[in-house]
Amino acid sequence: MSQAIADRVLKASGLAWWAVAAVGQFAFVGYVILFYGRTAAEGDFERWNEVLVGGYRSGQPVGNLALAAHLALAVVITAGGLLQLVPAIRARAPRLHRWNGRVFLTCALVASLAGVGLVWTRGTAGELAMRAGITVNAVLIIVCGLLAWRLAAARRFDAHRRWALRAFVLVSGVWFFRVGLMAWILANRGPVGIGEDFDGPFVRFWAYGCYLVPLAGVELWMGAWRGGRVAKLVAAVVVGLLTLVTALGVFGTIAGMWLPRVV
């Protein structure tokens, strides 16, 4: 196999993962709008507590506003992050790419800080493991986001793209948590390792793995471009397997978590 073919296979693996992720992330955007947005428009904020632990709390307008802002920012971040990864937009509409990137990184930083504040003041499923996992995730988002911004300003675009891709994966940690959880449940034909109080061994692992595992996959994929044919093929196979797992999880989250709440 020639180097050119290995390059195409590696590129195709990345595009396949992006396509699957795009379906799942836009489905998430639709879910947030149709469930949270619709119930908010109807004034039925109490329904948020069907999904969120420590969600809406009557008589706490500041915290409720922070939660609503966090959910709204999730829509902007998810849609904007996917568009940042489209090479055609970067090449043909650089101004849009720059401004969308600024909005994406700004919203990601604000949402990360708001998310940490919410889980430590209002709680979350999984308690300490999830709180700690979300906090570490937020710190990594802030670090990668600031580096991506600084490198873009310095016009070091190759390095900027690598750090921006890391930031995108880290920002998607909450999405990966749900997708990975459903993939795990479907693969095991039941909630193995979840625990009655959402504190089982899989949950404790996935509280960190939901962003560290995808980040490792991205690092492997990016590093393979500097390697030979074997490295590229190995990376393509790994990314291909991650794509299949992601597809399984996307199906599970849409069918089992999101669609039933909006139809």
PDB file of C-alpha atoms in Angstrom:
ATOM      1  CA  MET A   1       0.000   0.000   0.000  1.00  0.00           C
ATOM      2  CA  SER A   2       1.364   3.397  -0.985  1.00  0.00           C
ATOM      3  CA  GLN A   3       1.748   6.386   1.301  1.00  0.00           C
ATOM      4  CA  ALA A   4      -0.955   8.224  -0.648  1.00  0.00           C
ATOM      5  CA  ILE A   5      -3.482   5.442  -0.075  1.00  0.00           C
ATOM      6  CA  ALA A   6      -2.614   5.326   3.642  1.00  0.00           C
ATOM      7  CA  ASP A   7      -3.209   9.090   3.780  1.00  0.00           C
ATOM      8  CA  ARG A   8      -6.616   8.698   2.155  1.00  0.00           C
ATOM      9  CA  VAL A   9      -7.606   5.880   4.510  1.00  0.00           C
ATOM     10  CA  LEU A  10      -6.584   7.921   7.553  1.00  0.00           C
ATOM     11  CA  LYS A  11      -8.460  10.964   6.256  1.00  0.00           C
ATOM     12  CA  ALA A  12     -11.532   8.846   5.518  1.00  0.00           C
ATOM     13  CA  SER A  13     -11.548   7.483   9.084  1.00  0.00           C
ATOM     14  CA  GLY A  14     -11.618  11.016  10.457  1.00  0.00           C
ATOM     15  CA  LEU A  15     -14.393  12.066   8.087  1.00  0.00           C
ATOM     16  CA  ALA A  16     -16.445   9.000   9.002  1.00  0.00           C
ATOM     17  CA  TRP A  17     -16.185   9.807  12.697  1.00  0.00           C
ATOM     18  CA  TRP A  18     -17.103  13.458  12.056  1.00  0.00           C
ATOM     19  CA  ALA A  19     -20.173  12.421  10.065  1.00  0.00           C
ATOM     20  CA  VAL A  20     -21.426  10.136  12.831  1.00  0.00           C
ATOM     21  CA  ALA A  21     -20.666  12.744  15.485  1.00  0.00           C
ATOM     22  CA  ALA A  22     -22.450  15.420  13.431  1.00  0.00           C
ATOM     23  CA  VAL A  23     -25.632  13.336  13.361  1.00  0.00           C
ATOM     24  CA  GLY A  24     -25.446  12.754  17.103  1.00  0.00           C
ATOM     25  CA  GLN A  25     -24.527  16.293  18.053  1.00  0.00           C
ATOM     26  CA  PHE A  26     -27.164  17.941  15.895  1.00  0.00           C
ATOM     27  CA  ALA A  27     -29.666  15.500  17.388  1.00  0.00           C
ATOM     28  CA  PHE A  28     -28.506  16.741  20.800  1.00  0.00           C
ATOM     29  CA  VAL A  29     -29.019  20.349  19.686  1.00  0.00           C
ATOM     30  CA  GLY A  30     -32.530  19.480  18.549  1.00  0.00           C
ATOM     31  CA  TYR A  31     -33.239  17.743  21.846  1.00  0.00           C
ATOM     32  CA  VAL A  32     -32.092  20.723  23.930  1.00  0.00           C
ATOM     33  CA  ILE A  33     -34.220  23.106  21.876  1.00  0.00           C
ATOM     34  CA  LEU A  34     -37.319  20.922  21.718  1.00  0.00           C
ATOM     35  CA  PHE A  35     -37.266  19.731  25.335  1.00  0.00           C
ATOM     36  CA  TYR A  36     -35.674  22.480  27.416  1.00  0.00           C
ATOM     37  CA  GLY A  37     -36.675  25.305  25.092  1.00  0.00           C
ATOM     38  CA  ARG A  38     -40.254  24.157  24.729  1.00  0.00           C
ATOM     39  CA  THR A  39     -40.792  23.520  28.444  1.00  0.00           C
ATOM     40  CA  ALA A  40     -39.234  26.917  29.237  1.00  0.00           C
ATOM     41  CA  ALA A  41     -41.565  28.628  26.748  1.00  0.00           C
ATOM     42  CA  GLU A  42     -44.495  26.891  28.452  1.00  0.00           C
ATOM     43  CA  GLY A  43     -43.220  27.907  31.892  1.00  0.00           C
ATOM     44  CA  ASP A  44     -42.963  24.252  32.892  1.00  0.00           C
ATOM     45  CA  PHE A  45     -39.428  24.415  34.297  1.00  0.00           C
ATOM     46  CA  GLU A  46     -40.150  21.639  36.782  1.00  0.00           C
ATOM     47  CA  ARG A  47     -39.928  19.125  33.926  1.00  0.00           C
ATOM     48  CA  TRP A  48     -36.196  19.822  33.733  1.00  0.00           C
ATOM     49  CA  ASN A  49     -35.869  17.846  36.952  1.00  0.00           C
ATOM     50  CA  GLU A  50     -37.029  14.709  35.118  1.00  0.00           C
ATOM     51  CA  VAL A  51     -33.638  14.778  33.418  1.00  0.00           C
ATOM     52  CA  LEU A  52     -31.279  16.829  35.577  1.00  0.00           C
ATOM     53  CA  VAL A  53     -30.216  16.097  39.136  1.00  0.00           C
ATOM     54  CA  GLY A  54     -30.116  19.459  40.896  1.00  0.00           C
ATOM     55  CA  GLY A  55     -31.936  21.097  37.998  1.00  0.00           C
ATOM     56  CA  TYR A  56     -34.567  23.807  38.341  1.00  0.00           C
ATOM     57  CA  ARG A  57     -35.162  25.047  41.884  1.00  0.00           C
ATOM     58  CA  SER A  58     -38.046  27.306  42.746  1.00  0.00           C
ATOM     59  CA  GLY A  59     -37.031  30.539  44.454  1.00  0.00           C
ATOM     60  CA  GLN A  60     -33.430  30.469  43.201  1.00  0.00           C
ATOM     61  CA  PRO A  61     -33.485  32.768  40.148  1.00  0.00           C
ATOM     62  CA  VAL A  62     -29.713  33.241  39.915  1.00  0.00           C
ATOM     63  CA  GLY A  63     -28.933  29.542  39.832  1.00  0.00           C
ATOM     64  CA  ASN A  64     -31.845  28.844  37.475  1.00  0.00           C
ATOM     65  CA  LEU A  65     -30.650  31.579  35.121  1.00  0.00           C
ATOM     66  CA  ALA A  66     -27.137  30.108  35.177  1.00  0.00           C
ATOM     67  CA  LEU A  67     -28.569  26.698  34.304  1.00  0.00           C
ATOM     68  CA  ALA A  68     -30.649  28.111  31.450  1.00  0.00           C
ATOM     69  CA  ALA A  69     -27.613  29.997  30.117  1.00  0.00           C
ATOM     70  CA  HIS A  70     -25.526  26.832  30.335  1.00  0.00           C
ATOM     71  CA  LEU A  71     -28.102  24.936  28.256  1.00  0.00           C
ATOM     72  CA  ALA A  72     -28.338  27.734  25.687  1.00  0.00           C
ATOM     73  CA  LEU A  73     -24.561  27.880  25.384  1.00  0.00           C
ATOM     74  CA  ALA A  74     -24.508  24.120  24.808  1.00  0.00           C
ATOM     75  CA  VAL A  75     -26.508  24.657  21.608  1.00  0.00           C
ATOM     76  CA  VAL A  76     -24.145  27.367  20.358  1.00  0.00           C
ATOM     77  CA  ILE A  77     -21.032  25.380  21.262  1.00  0.00           C
ATOM     78  CA  THR A  78     -22.207  22.113  19.711  1.00  0.00           C
ATOM     79  CA  ALA A  79     -23.348  23.579  16.399  1.00  0.00           C
ATOM     80  CA  GLY A  80     -20.449  26.032  16.171  1.00  0.00           C
ATOM     81  CA  GLY A  81     -17.841  23.416  17.029  1.00  0.00           C
ATOM     82  CA  LEU A  82     -18.974  21.097  14.242  1.00  0.00           C
ATOM     83  CA  LEU A  83     -18.811  23.927  11.693  1.00  0.00           C
ATOM     84  CA  GLN A  84     -15.257  24.774  12.773  1.00  0.00           C
ATOM     85  CA  LEU A  85     -14.124  21.333  11.637  1.00  0.00           C
ATOM     86  CA  VAL A  86     -15.387  21.759   8.054  1.00  0.00           C
ATOM     87  CA  PRO A  87     -12.322  22.465   5.851  1.00  0.00           C
ATOM     88  CA  ALA A  88     -14.445  24.103   3.120  1.00  0.00           C
ATOM     89  CA  ILE A  89     -15.668  26.771   5.535  1.00  0.00           C
ATOM     90  CA  ARG A  90     -12.132  27.408   6.758  1.00  0.00           C
ATOM     91  CA  ALA A  91     -10.856  27.748   3.189  1.00  0.00           C
ATOM     92  CA  ARG A  92     -13.730  29.593   1.502  1.00  0.00           C
ATOM     93  CA  ALA A  93     -15.140  31.635   4.378  1.00  0.00           C
ATOM     94  CA  PRO A  94     -12.171  32.447   6.634  1.00  0.00           C
ATOM     95  CA  ARG A  95     -13.946  35.413   8.207  1.00  0.00           C
ATOM     96  CA  LEU A  96     -16.865  33.186   9.252  1.00  0.00           C
ATOM     97  CA  HIS A  97     -14.385  30.620  10.548  1.00  0.00           C
ATOM     98  CA  ARG A  98     -12.583  33.218  12.658  1.00  0.00           C
ATOM     99  CA  TRP A  99     -15.695  34.740  14.202  1.00  0.00           C
ATOM    100  CA  ASN A 100     -17.366  31.389  14.751  1.00  0.00           C
ATOM    101  CA  GLY A 101     -14.179  30.216  16.449  1.00  0.00           C
ATOM    102  CA  ARG A 102     -14.161  33.217  18.755  1.00  0.00           C
ATOM    103  CA  VAL A 103     -17.795  32.639  19.682  1.00  0.00           C
ATOM    104  CA  PHE A 104     -17.168  28.915  20.168  1.00  0.00           C
ATOM    105  CA  LEU A 105     -14.164  29.396  22.458  1.00  0.00           C
ATOM    106  CA  THR A 106     -15.780  32.213  24.455  1.00  0.00           C
ATOM    107  CA  CYS A 107     -18.960  30.205  25.015  1.00  0.00           C
ATOM    108  CA  ALA A 108     -16.927  27.105  25.858  1.00  0.00           C
ATOM    109  CA  LEU A 109     -14.995  28.958  28.556  1.00  0.00           C
ATOM    110  CA  VAL A 110     -18.142  30.499  30.063  1.00  0.00           C
ATOM    111  CA  ALA A 111     -20.100  27.229  29.913  1.00  0.00           C
ATOM    112  CA  SER A 112     -17.234  25.333  31.543  1.00  0.00           C
ATOM    113  CA  LEU A 113     -17.090  27.702  34.493  1.00  0.00           C
ATOM    114  CA  ALA A 114     -20.880  27.713  34.795  1.00  0.00           C
ATOM    115  CA  GLY A 115     -20.995  23.912  34.632  1.00  0.00           C
ATOM    116  CA  VAL A 116     -18.447  23.537  37.426  1.00  0.00           C
ATOM    117  CA  GLY A 117     -20.365  26.003  39.568  1.00  0.00           C
ATOM    118  CA  LEU A 118     -23.637  24.182  38.986  1.00  0.00           C
ATOM    119  CA  VAL A 119     -22.399  20.667  39.781  1.00  0.00           C
ATOM    120  CA  TRP A 120     -20.695  21.783  42.999  1.00  0.00           C
ATOM    121  CA  THR A 121     -23.630  23.877  44.220  1.00  0.00           C
ATOM    122  CA  ARG A 122     -26.566  21.851  42.921  1.00  0.00           C
ATOM    123  CA  GLY A 123     -25.144  18.367  42.629  1.00  0.00           C
ATOM    124  CA  THR A 124     -25.233  15.832  39.830  1.00  0.00           C
ATOM    125  CA  ALA A 125     -25.820  12.144  39.276  1.00  0.00           C
ATOM    126  CA  GLY A 126     -22.827  10.101  40.346  1.00  0.00           C
ATOM    127  CA  GLU A 127     -21.947  12.628  43.045  1.00  0.00           C
ATOM    128  CA  LEU A 128     -18.194  13.011  43.766  1.00  0.00           C
ATOM    129  CA  ALA A 129     -16.877  11.039  40.772  1.00  0.00           C
ATOM    130  CA  MET A 130     -18.964  13.051  38.328  1.00  0.00           C
ATOM    131  CA  ARG A 131     -18.235  16.368  40.043  1.00  0.00           C
ATOM    132  CA  ALA A 132     -14.507  15.734  39.971  1.00  0.00           C
ATOM    133  CA  GLY A 133     -14.640  14.463  36.385  1.00  0.00           C
ATOM    134  CA  ILE A 134     -16.554  17.523  35.186  1.00  0.00           C
ATOM    135  CA  THR A 135     -14.147  19.822  37.014  1.00  0.00           C
ATOM    136  CA  VAL A 136     -11.073  18.242  35.410  1.00  0.00           C
ATOM    137  CA  ASN A 137     -12.844  18.404  32.045  1.00  0.00           C
ATOM    138  CA  ALA A 138     -13.512  22.125  32.536  1.00  0.00           C
ATOM    139  CA  VAL A 139      -9.885  22.851  33.432  1.00  0.00           C
ATOM    140  CA  LEU A 140      -8.681  21.059  30.307  1.00  0.00           C
ATOM    141  CA  ILE A 141     -11.223  22.925  28.152  1.00  0.00           C
ATOM    142  CA  ILE A 142     -10.001  26.262  29.473  1.00  0.00           C
ATOM    143  CA  VAL A 143      -6.334  25.376  28.927  1.00  0.00           C
ATOM    144  CA  CYS A 144      -6.838  24.040  25.393  1.00  0.00           C
ATOM    145  CA  GLY A 145      -9.235  26.827  24.455  1.00  0.00           C
ATOM    146  CA  LEU A 146      -6.858  29.579  25.564  1.00  0.00           C
ATOM    147  CA  LEU A 147      -3.929  27.928  23.770  1.00  0.00           C
ATOM    148  CA  ALA A 148      -5.963  27.584  20.578  1.00  0.00           C
ATOM    149  CA  TRP A 149      -6.936  31.263  20.754  1.00  0.00           C
ATOM    150  CA  ARG A 150      -3.395  32.415  21.467  1.00  0.00           C
ATOM    151  CA  LEU A 151      -1.913  30.336  18.636  1.00  0.00           C
ATOM    152  CA  ALA A 152      -4.497  31.672  16.171  1.00  0.00           C
ATOM    153  CA  ALA A 153      -3.627  35.223  17.178  1.00  0.00           C
ATOM    154  CA  ALA A 154       0.054  34.394  16.623  1.00  0.00           C
ATOM    155  CA  ARG A 155      -0.885  32.959  13.178  1.00  0.00           C
ATOM    156  CA  ARG A 156       0.592  29.571  14.069  1.00  0.00           C
ATOM    157  CA  PHE A 157      -2.292  27.859  12.345  1.00  0.00           C
ATOM    158  CA  ASP A 158      -1.020  24.273  12.304  1.00  0.00           C
ATOM    159  CA  ALA A 159      -0.573  24.267  16.068  1.00  0.00           C
ATOM    160  CA  HIS A 160      -3.811  26.221  16.474  1.00  0.00           C
ATOM    161  CA  ARG A 161      -5.806  23.549  14.640  1.00  0.00           C
ATOM    162  CA  ARG A 162      -4.419  20.807  16.856  1.00  0.00           C
ATOM    163  CA  TRP A 163      -5.315  22.619  20.069  1.00  0.00           C
ATOM    164  CA  ALA A 164      -8.701  23.665  18.677  1.00  0.00           C
ATOM    165  CA  LEU A 165      -9.471  20.024  17.856  1.00  0.00           C
ATOM    166  CA  ARG A 166      -8.511  19.031  21.395  1.00  0.00           C
ATOM    167  CA  ALA A 167     -10.783  21.773  22.733  1.00  0.00           C
ATOM    168  CA  PHE A 168     -13.661  20.533  20.561  1.00  0.00           C
ATOM    169  CA  VAL A 169     -13.315  16.972  21.873  1.00  0.00           C
ATOM    170  CA  LEU A 170     -13.096  18.153  25.475  1.00  0.00           C
ATOM    171  CA  VAL A 171     -16.090  20.465  25.102  1.00  0.00           C
ATOM    172  CA  SER A 172     -18.047  17.470  23.816  1.00  0.00           C
ATOM    173  CA  GLY A 173     -17.351  15.556  27.044  1.00  0.00           C
ATOM    174  CA  VAL A 174     -20.955  15.758  28.278  1.00  0.00           C
ATOM    175  CA  TRP A 175     -22.184  14.513  24.898  1.00  0.00           C
ATOM    176  CA  PHE A 176     -19.605  11.710  24.891  1.00  0.00           C
ATOM    177  CA  PHE A 177     -20.733  10.717  28.380  1.00  0.00           C
ATOM    178  CA  ARG A 178     -24.278  10.060  27.214  1.00  0.00           C
ATOM    179  CA  VAL A 179     -23.250   8.421  23.951  1.00  0.00           C
ATOM    180  CA  GLY A 180     -20.680   6.189  25.646  1.00  0.00           C
ATOM    181  CA  LEU A 181     -23.092   5.281  28.424  1.00  0.00           C
ATOM    182  CA  MET A 182     -25.762   4.150  25.962  1.00  0.00           C
ATOM    183  CA  ALA A 183     -23.212   2.275  23.844  1.00  0.00           C
ATOM    184  CA  TRP A 184     -22.054   0.448  26.988  1.00  0.00           C
ATOM    185  CA  ILE A 185     -25.611  -0.425  28.030  1.00  0.00           C
ATOM    186  CA  LEU A 186     -26.522  -1.688  24.560  1.00  0.00           C
ATOM    187  CA  ALA A 187     -23.318  -3.694  24.214  1.00  0.00           C
ATOM    188  CA  ASN A 188     -23.891  -5.345  27.605  1.00  0.00           C
ATOM    189  CA  ARG A 189     -27.653  -5.661  27.104  1.00  0.00           C
ATOM    190  CA  GLY A 190     -28.233  -3.927  30.385  1.00  0.00           C
ATOM    191  CA  PRO A 191     -26.844  -1.409  32.904  1.00  0.00           C
ATOM    192  CA  VAL A 192     -23.781  -3.426  33.908  1.00  0.00           C
ATOM    193  CA  GLY A 193     -21.504  -1.480  36.264  1.00  0.00           C
ATOM    194  CA  ILE A 194     -23.874   1.499  36.491  1.00  0.00           C
ATOM    195  CA  GLY A 195     -24.989   1.072  40.094  1.00  0.00           C
ATOM    196  CA  GLU A 196     -28.329   1.787  41.734  1.00  0.00           C
ATOM    197  CA  ASP A 197     -27.234   5.308  42.652  1.00  0.00           C
ATOM    198  CA  PHE A 198     -25.320   5.867  39.400  1.00  0.00           C
ATOM    199  CA  ASP A 199     -22.065   5.229  41.234  1.00  0.00           C
ATOM    200  CA  GLY A 200     -20.944   1.912  39.740  1.00  0.00           C
ATOM    201  CA  PRO A 201     -17.446   1.168  38.438  1.00  0.00           C
ATOM    202  CA  PHE A 202     -18.274   2.032  34.827  1.00  0.00           C
ATOM    203  CA  VAL A 203     -19.712   5.404  35.831  1.00  0.00           C
ATOM    204  CA  ARG A 204     -16.658   6.199  37.937  1.00  0.00           C
ATOM    205  CA  PHE A 205     -14.397   5.294  35.015  1.00  0.00           C
ATOM    206  CA  TRP A 206     -16.484   7.062  32.379  1.00  0.00           C
ATOM    207  CA  ALA A 207     -16.672  10.262  34.435  1.00  0.00           C
ATOM    208  CA  TYR A 208     -13.111  10.817  33.187  1.00  0.00           C
ATOM    209  CA  GLY A 209     -13.040   8.453  30.226  1.00  0.00           C
ATOM    210  CA  CYS A 210     -15.834  10.324  28.421  1.00  0.00           C
ATOM    211  CA  TYR A 211     -13.304  12.963  27.374  1.00  0.00           C
ATOM    212  CA  LEU A 212      -9.936  11.248  27.912  1.00  0.00           C
ATOM    213  CA  VAL A 213     -10.724   8.271  25.650  1.00  0.00           C
ATOM    214  CA  PRO A 214     -11.871  10.439  22.690  1.00  0.00           C
ATOM    215  CA  LEU A 215      -8.921  12.753  23.341  1.00  0.00           C
ATOM    216  CA  ALA A 216      -6.562   9.775  23.114  1.00  0.00           C
ATOM    217  CA  GLY A 217      -8.167   8.811  19.813  1.00  0.00           C
ATOM    218  CA  VAL A 218      -7.659  12.318  18.444  1.00  0.00           C
ATOM    219  CA  GLU A 219      -4.045  12.349  19.605  1.00  0.00           C
ATOM    220  CA  LEU A 220      -3.460   9.034  17.852  1.00  0.00           C
ATOM    221  CA  TRP A 221      -5.100  10.318  14.663  1.00  0.00           C
ATOM    222  CA  MET A 222      -3.160  13.587  14.633  1.00  0.00           C
ATOM    223  CA  GLY A 223       0.129  11.905  15.470  1.00  0.00           C
ATOM    224  CA  ALA A 224      -0.328   9.340  12.704  1.00  0.00           C
ATOM    225  CA  TRP A 225      -0.079  12.042  10.053  1.00  0.00           C
ATOM    226  CA  ARG A 226       3.592  12.417  10.965  1.00  0.00           C
ATOM    227  CA  GLY A 227       4.190   8.649  10.828  1.00  0.00           C
ATOM    228  CA  GLY A 228       4.524   6.040   8.143  1.00  0.00           C
ATOM    229  CA  ARG A 229       1.989   3.817   6.422  1.00  0.00           C
ATOM    230  CA  VAL A 230       1.668   1.333   9.278  1.00  0.00           C
ATOM    231  CA  ALA A 231       1.051   4.068  11.849  1.00  0.00           C
ATOM    232  CA  LYS A 232      -1.610   5.615   9.634  1.00  0.00           C
ATOM    233  CA  LEU A 233      -3.384   2.323   9.060  1.00  0.00           C
ATOM    234  CA  VAL A 234      -3.340   1.454  12.756  1.00  0.00           C
ATOM    235  CA  ALA A 235      -4.743   4.863  13.623  1.00  0.00           C
ATOM    236  CA  ALA A 236      -7.404   4.510  10.918  1.00  0.00           C
ATOM    237  CA  VAL A 237      -8.489   1.139  12.326  1.00  0.00           C
ATOM    238  CA  VAL A 238      -8.685   2.517  15.878  1.00  0.00           C
ATOM    239  CA  VAL A 239     -10.659   5.564  14.749  1.00  0.00           C
ATOM    240  CA  GLY A 240     -12.890   3.274  12.704  1.00  0.00           C
ATOM    241  CA  LEU A 241     -13.674   1.202  15.796  1.00  0.00           C
ATOM    242  CA  LEU A 242     -14.356   4.359  17.794  1.00  0.00           C
ATOM    243  CA  THR A 243     -16.682   5.456  15.000  1.00  0.00           C
ATOM    244  CA  LEU A 244     -18.668   2.211  15.283  1.00  0.00           C
ATOM    245  CA  VAL A 245     -18.940   2.628  19.070  1.00  0.00           C
ATOM    246  CA  THR A 246     -19.990   6.245  18.599  1.00  0.00           C
ATOM    247  CA  ALA A 247     -22.638   5.201  16.060  1.00  0.00           C
ATOM    248  CA  LEU A 248     -24.032   2.629  18.491  1.00  0.00           C
ATOM    249  CA  GLY A 249     -24.146   5.218  21.255  1.00  0.00           C
ATOM    250  CA  VAL A 250     -25.736   7.851  19.022  1.00  0.00           C
ATOM    251  CA  PHE A 251     -28.473   5.391  18.095  1.00  0.00           C
ATOM    252  CA  GLY A 252     -29.014   4.551  21.758  1.00  0.00           C
ATOM    253  CA  THR A 253     -29.180   8.140  22.958  1.00  0.00           C
ATOM    254  CA  ILE A 254     -31.542   9.244  20.201  1.00  0.00           C
ATOM    255  CA  ALA A 255     -33.864   6.251  20.536  1.00  0.00           C
ATOM    256  CA  GLY A 256     -33.697   5.806  24.296  1.00  0.00           C
ATOM    257  CA  MET A 257     -32.988   9.207  25.833  1.00  0.00           C
ATOM    258  CA  TRP A 258     -33.807  12.127  23.554  1.00  0.00           C
ATOM    259  CA  LEU A 259     -36.586  11.153  21.141  1.00  0.00           C
ATOM    260  CA  PRO A 260     -39.039   9.901  23.803  1.00  0.00           C
ATOM    261  CA  ARG A 261     -38.932  13.296  25.517  1.00  0.00           C
ATOM    262  CA  VAL A 262     -39.672  15.404  22.452  1.00  0.00           C
ATOM    263  CA  VAL A 263     -42.371  13.404  20.651  1.00  0.00           C
TER     264      VAL A 263
END
